[in-house]
C-alpha cells in the first residue's frame, strides 16, 4: 500500500481523513454522484482521485458524465481484452458534442474523418491492422532512428548554452510532431503547414470547449483535413520511402478493399494526432517525474541502460493517456457489476496503473520495477498502440541526449504546473529547467557529442533491471542458514515491501528467489535468510561460499507472489523449515493489524530452525514449535480439522508439506494460500494438448513444442526473435507464415475465413492440428 494509504491523510488539506471525516470531507474521497472529471481532484491527480473507487466501488455509474467508470487494473484490462462486447467505436467521439455552428464550419471543408484503426470494429479492423503493422516492426522502425536523433540534437543544440529553457515549448512539443511527419513520410516542404494546422485536438475531443472555441477548433480541423488530402495526393505520385503512408499507399494497390481512399485520408490526419500529442505529453511527464526524483535522475545519468525501464515506469506512473472509452454492444458484466447494453464506459488507465492489486507500492516511482511494462497506458489487446515502439525509441533518445549533455539540469523551483482540463490526455503545459552552461560536460569533453548508447527497439530488456546492493552484514542464524542484510551502496531508501514479498538475488550466474524477512517499516535495509541446500541446484551453496560483508551483489524486486489478504477474520500460519521467512513477516503484520492468528513452525532439526528467538519474543503466545530431532511433529490433519469456519491458512515450506495441505484442504481450497513463484500461466492444459514438431525452413532446424508450452515459447527458447505483445491471440503481432502443415488456430486476431484460407498463424496460441507437422517461414 502507498504513502497516502498508510498515512490516511487528505492530499488537499493535509489532515487525517478519518479523524477529520466529521468536519470537512476530503475532496479526493468521492462518491459516484459527485464524481467529476473536468474539475477538482481528477484534474489534479487522476489515479489518486479514484482511490476510493478502487477500494470500495471499482465499477460505478457517473450520472454527471453519463459514463460507467472502471478503475481497477483487472477490470480495465478485461474491457480492453474483449472487443466483441466492448466496442471501441466511441474512442474518439467528442466528450462535449459539437454545436450546429461548429458542424457547419466542418461541412464547409468537406470534413469526412472516418473510422481509423483505433475506433473500428471487427472484422474490418484486424484485417487492416495486420496489413499495416509492417511499418512498426523493429527492422522498419530502425530506418527512422537516425532521423529521430538528428532532430533531437538540432533542438538541444539551440538551447544547450542558454542555461534555462521551457522543455515543452522548446523541444518536447515540436520534436515528436516533426518525427510523426517524417514517420508518415510527409514531404519536407509541407511540414510547416501541417504543423500549423495540427493544433490541440485535445480540447476538441476530450475537453469542454466553449461555443466560440468550438468554432475556432472546427476551422483549424477543417483546414487540416483539406490540406492532409492535398499532401496525400502528392504522396501518391511517388510512394517509395519508408514512411507509414508510403507503405499504406503501396498496399492499397494490392488490397484496395482493405486500404480504402477514405481510410488513407483519415489516417493521414489521425496518424499525426496519434503520434504527436501522446508522445509529447508522455515525454514531459517523464522528465518532470525523474527530475523531481533527483536520485533517480542521477542513476539514469550514470547508467543509460536504466533509461528504457525508467521511461516505462514513468508511462505507468503518469502516462499521457489517462482514460479511454468503449461502448458495451451487449449486456455485460465488469468486476461483478451488470452493465446494460449500449452503456458507455470510461476505463481509467491512470487508476489501473496505480492499482496495488497488480503493482507493488504503486505510488512509488521505481525505475527497477520489473512488471512495469504491464501498464495500460498504451491500451491492450487488439487495438493496443501500434506506435508504442516508435514512442519508446523517441523518448529513449530524448533522455539519452539530455542526460548526457545536461546531467546537471534541474527543475526551476516553485513553478506551477498547468494541465489542460480534459478527461483523457495529460501533460504539463510548461516545464522550466535550468543549469549552469559553464559546467556543460561537452565544453571539456566534446567527444560525448559523438557518443551514443545503442538503442534496442521494443520493450525494456529485463537484463538491465537488476539493482546493485551492498552486503551490510552476514550472520549465521542456524547451522546451515545465513542471514544477509543488504543496503543501497549510496544509502538511498529502498522500495517498500510487504509480508510475502521476495527478491531475486543474483550472485555470479545464479539467480534465486528469497522471501524478505526484515522488520516491518525498515526501508533502509532488505533482509533474507538463505539455507544452504547441499543437494540443490548449486545456487545456495555458491552464495554461502562466496558472499562476504561489503561485497556488491545484484537483486531484482521486491515482488510479491504471496500476498496476505488482510480482510480475513482469522489466520493460521504454517511454516516448514526455511519457509519461516515470509511467515514471520506475515505474523508481524497480523499482529500490527490486531487480527487473530496462530503460528505453527516445524523443522527437521532444531539447529536449523531460524529466527525462533524473534518468533517467540514477538509471537510466543500464539506460536507452537515442532523440532523433528526432539521427537515433535506437527499433526497437519488435526490442525486443518481444528480451524474455524472463517479461518484462512497461509503456508510456506517444502513441497511435501504444501502437497499434504492441498490434499487436506481440497474441499476448502479457497482458504489455503501458498506461494506461486511461477506467475505466468500459459493457459494450456497439458493433459489435453499434444506436443508437435515444427520445421524452420530458413534456418533449417526442427523444434519440438511440448504439450505444456506455446509455439512462441519454443521459438523464443530456440533464440528466434518474434514480435509479441498480448501473448493471448488478440493483437496480431506474433504472426508467422506457414509453408506446410495444418494449423489449429486459436487466436481472435484473424477471422474465421482467414483461419480457413490464410497461410499465417499466431504463434502465441495456435498450434499444429493433431498429427500434423508445421513448416514455418522462419
Ligand atoms: C492506439 C496511446 C504513441 C499510433 C493507441 C491507444 C492508446 C495509445 C491508449 C488505444 C489502445 C487501445 O484501444 O487498446 C499512445 C501513447 C503514446 C502513443 C501513450 C505515446 C507515449 C503513438 C505513436 C504512434 C501511435 C508515436 C505512431 C503512429 C497508434 C495507432 C493506434 C494507437 C495507429 C491504433 C491501433 C489500433 O487500433 O489497432 N495509442 N500512443 N501511437 N496508437 Fe498510440
Ligand atoms: Fe498478441 Fe500473439 S496475438 S502476441
Coordinates of N, CA, C and O and ligand atoms in Angstrom, one line a residue, residues 80 117-119 125 129 136 183 244 267 271 274-276 278-279 282 315 320-321 324 326 349 376-388 390-391 394-395, ligand 1:
X80 N -10.6 -3.9 -22.2 CA -9.7 -3.8 -23.4 C -9.7 -5.1 -24.2 O -9.6 -5.2 -25.4
X117 N -8.0 3.1 -37.4 CA -7.8 1.9 -36.7 C -8.4 1.9 -35.3 O -9.1 0.9 -34.9
X118 N -8.2 2.9 -34.6 CA -8.4 2.9 -33.2 C -9.9 2.8 -32.8 O -10.2 2.3 -31.7
X119 N -10.8 3.2 -33.6 CA -12.2 3.2 -33.3 C -13.0 2.3 -34.2 O -14.2 2.5 -34.4
X125 N -11.4 -4.2 -38.7 CA -10.2 -3.6 -38.0 C -9.0 -4.5 -38.1 O -7.9 -4.1 -38.5
X129 N -5.4 -3.7 -39.6 CA -4.2 -3.6 -38.7 C -3.1 -4.5 -39.1 O -1.9 -4.1 -39.1
X136 N 5.7 -0.8 -38.4 CA 6.1 -0.7 -37.0 C 7.0 -1.8 -36.5 O 7.3 -1.9 -35.3
X183 N 7.8 10.1 -39.9 CA 7.4 8.7 -39.9 C 6.4 8.4 -40.9 O 6.4 7.3 -41.5
X244 N 5.1 5.5 -43.2 CA 3.9 4.7 -43.0 C 2.9 4.9 -44.1 O 2.2 4.0 -44.6
X267 N -6.5 8.5 -42.1 CA -5.3 8.1 -41.3 C -4.2 9.2 -41.4 O -3.4 9.3 -40.5
X271 N -3.1 10.0 -38.0 CA -1.8 9.5 -37.7 C -0.9 10.5 -37.0 O -0.2 10.3 -36.1
X274 N -2.2 10.9 -33.5 CA -1.9 9.7 -32.6 C -0.4 9.8 -32.2 O -0.1 9.4 -31.1
X275 N 0.4 10.2 -33.1 CA 1.8 10.1 -32.8 C 2.4 11.3 -32.1 O 3.4 11.3 -31.4
X276 N 1.7 12.5 -32.2 CA 2.2 13.7 -31.7 C 2.0 14.0 -30.2 O 2.9 13.8 -29.4
X278 N 0.5 12.5 -27.9 CA 0.7 11.4 -27.0 C 2.2 11.3 -26.5 O 2.4 11.3 -25.3
X279 N 3.1 11.4 -27.5 CA 4.5 11.3 -27.1 C 5.0 12.6 -26.5 O 5.8 12.5 -25.6
X282 N 3.8 12.5 -22.9 CA 4.4 11.4 -22.1 C 5.9 11.8 -21.8 O 6.4 11.5 -20.7
X315 N 5.7 6.0 -17.8 CA 4.4 5.8 -18.5 C 3.4 5.2 -17.6 O 2.2 5.4 -17.8
X320 N 0.4 9.6 -20.6 CA -0.2 10.8 -21.3 C -1.6 10.5 -21.7 O -2.4 11.4 -21.9
X321 N -2.0 9.2 -21.8 CA -3.4 8.9 -21.9 C -3.9 8.4 -20.5 O -3.3 7.4 -20.1
X324 N -9.6 5.9 -21.5 CA -10.0 5.5 -22.8 C -11.5 5.1 -22.8 O -12.0 4.9 -21.7
X326 N -14.9 2.8 -24.3 CA -15.6 1.6 -25.1 C -17.1 1.7 -24.9 O -17.5 2.3 -23.9
X349 N -7.0 4.2 -17.3 CA -5.7 3.5 -17.2 C -4.9 4.1 -16.0 O -4.1 3.4 -15.4
X376 N -1.1 0.1 -18.6 CA -2.1 0.1 -19.7 C -2.2 1.4 -20.4 O -3.1 1.7 -21.1
X377 N -1.1 2.2 -20.3 CA -1.1 3.5 -21.0 C -1.1 3.4 -22.5 O -1.6 4.3 -23.2
X378 N -0.7 2.3 -23.0 CA -0.8 2.0 -24.5 C -2.0 1.2 -24.8 O -2.1 0.7 -25.9
X379 N -2.9 1.0 -23.9 CA -4.1 0.2 -24.1 C -3.6 -1.3 -24.1 O -2.6 -1.6 -23.6
X380 N -4.5 -2.2 -24.6 CA -4.2 -3.6 -24.5 C -5.0 -4.4 -25.6 O -6.1 -4.0 -25.8
X381 N -4.4 -5.4 -26.1 CA -5.2 -6.3 -26.9 C -5.2 -5.9 -28.4 O -4.2 -5.4 -28.9
X382 N -6.3 -6.1 -29.0 CA -6.4 -5.9 -30.5 C -6.2 -4.5 -31.0 O -5.9 -4.3 -32.1
X383 N -6.4 -3.5 -30.1 CA -6.1 -2.1 -30.5 C -4.9 -1.5 -29.9 O -4.7 -0.3 -29.9
X384 N -4.1 -2.3 -29.2 CA -3.0 -1.8 -28.4 C -2.2 -0.9 -29.4 O -2.0 -1.2 -30.5
X385 N -1.7 0.2 -28.8 CA -1.0 1.2 -29.6 C 0.0 0.5 -30.6 O 1.0 -0.1 -30.1
X386 N -0.1 0.8 -31.8 CA 0.8 0.3 -32.8 C 2.1 1.1 -32.7 O 3.2 0.5 -33.1
X387 N 2.0 2.3 -32.3 CA 3.2 3.2 -32.3 C 4.1 3.1 -31.1 O 5.0 3.9 -30.9
X388 N 3.8 2.2 -30.2 CA 4.5 2.3 -28.9 C 6.0 2.1 -29.0 O 6.7 2.8 -28.3
X390 N 7.8 3.1 -31.5 CA 8.3 4.4 -32.0 C 8.4 5.4 -30.9 O 9.4 6.1 -30.7
X391 N 7.3 5.5 -30.1 CA 7.3 6.4 -29.0 C 8.4 6.1 -28.0 O 9.1 7.0 -27.5
X394 N 11.7 7.3 -29.5 CA 11.9 8.7 -29.4 C 12.3 9.1 -27.9 O 13.2 9.9 -27.7
X395 N 11.5 8.6 -27.0 CA 11.7 9.0 -25.6 C 13.1 8.6 -25.1 O 13.8 9.3 -24.4
Ligands
LIG1 C1 -3.6 3.3 -30.4 C2 -1.5 5.5 -26.6 C3 2.2 6.9 -29.4 C4 -0.1 5.1 -33.3 C5 -3.4 3.8 -29.1 C6 -4.3 3.6 -28.0 C7 -3.7 4.2 -26.9 C8 -2.4 4.8 -27.4 C9 -4.2 4.3 -25.5 C10 -5.6 2.8 -27.9 C11 -5.3 1.4 -27.4 C12 -6.5 0.5 -27.3 O1 -7.6 0.8 -27.7 O2 -6.2 -0.6 -26.7 C13 -0.3 6.0 -27.0 C14 0.7 6.7 -26.1 C15 1.7 7.1 -26.9 C16 1.4 6.7 -28.3 C17 0.5 6.8 -24.6 C18 3.0 7.8 -26.6 C19 3.6 7.7 -25.4 C20 1.9 6.6 -30.7 C21 2.7 6.8 -31.8 C22 2.1 6.3 -32.9 C23 0.8 5.8 -32.5 C24 4.1 7.5 -31.8 C25 2.6 6.4 -34.3 C26 1.9 6.5 -35.4 C27 -1.3 4.5 -32.8 C28 -2.2 3.7 -33.6 C29 -3.2 3.2 -32.8 C30 -2.9 3.6 -31.5 C31 -2.1 3.5 -35.1 C32 -4.4 2.3 -33.2 C33 -4.1 0.9 -33.2 C34 -5.3 0.0 -33.4 O3 -6.5 0.4 -33.1 O4 -5.2 -1.1 -34.0 N1 -2.3 4.6 -28.7 N2 0.1 6.1 -28.3 N3 0.7 5.9 -31.1 N4 -1.7 4.4 -31.5 FE1 -0.7 5.2 -29.9

